[in-house]
Coordinates of C-alpha atoms in Angstrom, one line a residue:
M1 CA -1.8 8.7 41.4
K2 CA -1.5 11.1 38.5
K3 CA 1.9 9.7 37.5
H4 CA 0.5 6.2 37.6
L5 CA -2.5 7.2 35.4
V6 CA -0.1 8.9 32.8
L7 CA 2.1 5.8 32.8
V8 CA -0.9 3.5 32.1
V9 CA -2.2 5.7 29.3
V10 CA 1.3 5.9 27.7
A11 CA 1.8 2.1 27.9
S12 CA -1.7 1.5 26.5
L13 CA -1.1 3.9 23.6
F14 CA 2.3 2.2 22.8
S15 CA 0.6 -1.2 22.9
V16 CA -2.1 -0.1 20.5
L17 CA 0.2 1.6 18.1
S18 CA 2.8 -1.2 18.0
S19 CA 0.0 -3.7 17.0
C20 CA -1.1 -1.6 14.0
G21 CA 0.3 -2.2 10.6
A22 CA 2.6 -4.7 9.2
G23 CA 5.5 -6.0 11.3
Y24 CA 9.1 -7.0 10.9
V25 CA 10.4 -10.5 10.7
S26 CA 14.0 -11.8 11.1
E27 CA 13.8 -13.7 7.8
Q28 CA 11.9 -13.3 4.6
P29 CA 9.1 -16.0 4.4
T30 CA 9.7 -18.8 1.9
Y31 CA 8.0 -18.1 -1.4
V32 CA 6.1 -20.8 -3.1
A33 CA 5.1 -19.9 -6.7
P34 CA 1.4 -20.3 -7.1
V35 CA -0.2 -22.1 -10.1
R36 CA -1.5 -19.3 -12.3
P37 CA -4.9 -19.7 -13.9
I38 CA -5.0 -19.6 -17.7
Q39 CA -4.4 -16.1 -19.1
P40 CA -7.9 -14.8 -20.0
G41 CA -6.6 -12.8 -23.0
V42 CA -3.4 -11.7 -24.8
H43 CA -3.6 -8.2 -23.3
F44 CA -3.7 -9.3 -19.6
I45 CA -0.7 -9.2 -17.3
W46 CA -0.1 -11.2 -14.2
I47 CA -0.1 -9.2 -10.9
E48 CA 1.8 -11.2 -8.3
G49 CA 0.1 -11.7 -4.9
E50 CA 1.3 -9.5 -2.1
W51 CA 2.6 -10.6 1.3
K52 CA 0.1 -9.7 3.9
W53 CA 0.6 -9.3 7.7
N54 CA -1.3 -11.5 10.1
N55 CA -1.4 -9.5 13.3
H56 CA -2.5 -12.3 15.5
K57 CA 0.2 -14.7 14.4
R58 CA 2.8 -11.9 13.9
T59 CA 3.8 -13.5 10.6
Y60 CA 3.4 -12.8 6.8
Y61 CA 1.4 -15.0 4.5
H62 CA 1.3 -14.8 0.7
G63 CA -1.9 -13.5 -1.0
T64 CA -3.1 -14.7 -4.3
G65 CA -2.2 -13.0 -7.6
H66 CA -4.6 -12.1 -10.4
W67 CA -4.7 -11.3 -14.1
D68 CA -5.4 -7.6 -14.9
T69 CA -5.4 -5.4 -17.9
P70 CA -2.7 -2.7 -18.1
R71 CA -4.0 0.8 -17.8
R72 CA -2.9 3.3 -20.4
G73 CA 0.1 5.4 -19.2
E74 CA 0.6 3.3 -16.0
N75 CA 3.3 0.9 -15.0
Y76 CA 3.1 -1.7 -12.2
L77 CA 6.0 -1.8 -9.8
P78 CA 6.0 -5.2 -7.9
G79 CA 6.3 -5.3 -4.1
H80 CA 9.6 -5.9 -2.4
W81 CA 11.2 -6.7 1.0
D82 CA 12.9 -3.8 2.8
N83 CA 15.7 -4.8 5.1
S84 CA 16.6 -2.8 8.2
R85 CA 18.1 -3.2 11.6
R86 CA 14.6 -4.2 12.8
G87 CA 14.3 -7.0 10.2
F88 CA 12.5 -7.5 6.9
K89 CA 9.2 -5.7 6.1
W90 CA 7.1 -6.1 3.0
R91 CA 6.4 -3.0 0.8
N92 CA 3.4 -3.5 -1.5
G93 CA 3.6 -3.0 -5.2
N94 CA 1.8 -0.1 -6.9
R95 CA 0.7 1.4 -10.1
H96 CA 2.2 4.7 -11.2

């Protein structure tokens, strides 16, 4: 009985942890370039939308981009796809 309970707990924990966070896909989703709104001013830069993980459908969808003003001393590194034996996984862009 004790072994059965431990097995159920371990299986439940694995199930919960495997459903958290973004997943892997066998192919990168097809990118469709969005129509950008008009640039609000000359000092604005376009931040491309990130790929977001839909846990229910187990797929990625592309979020919308936006105009932003650069912050002094910071650069923006766009997101990218990592490729591993498990498949492709999106890594979000960031400021540094």
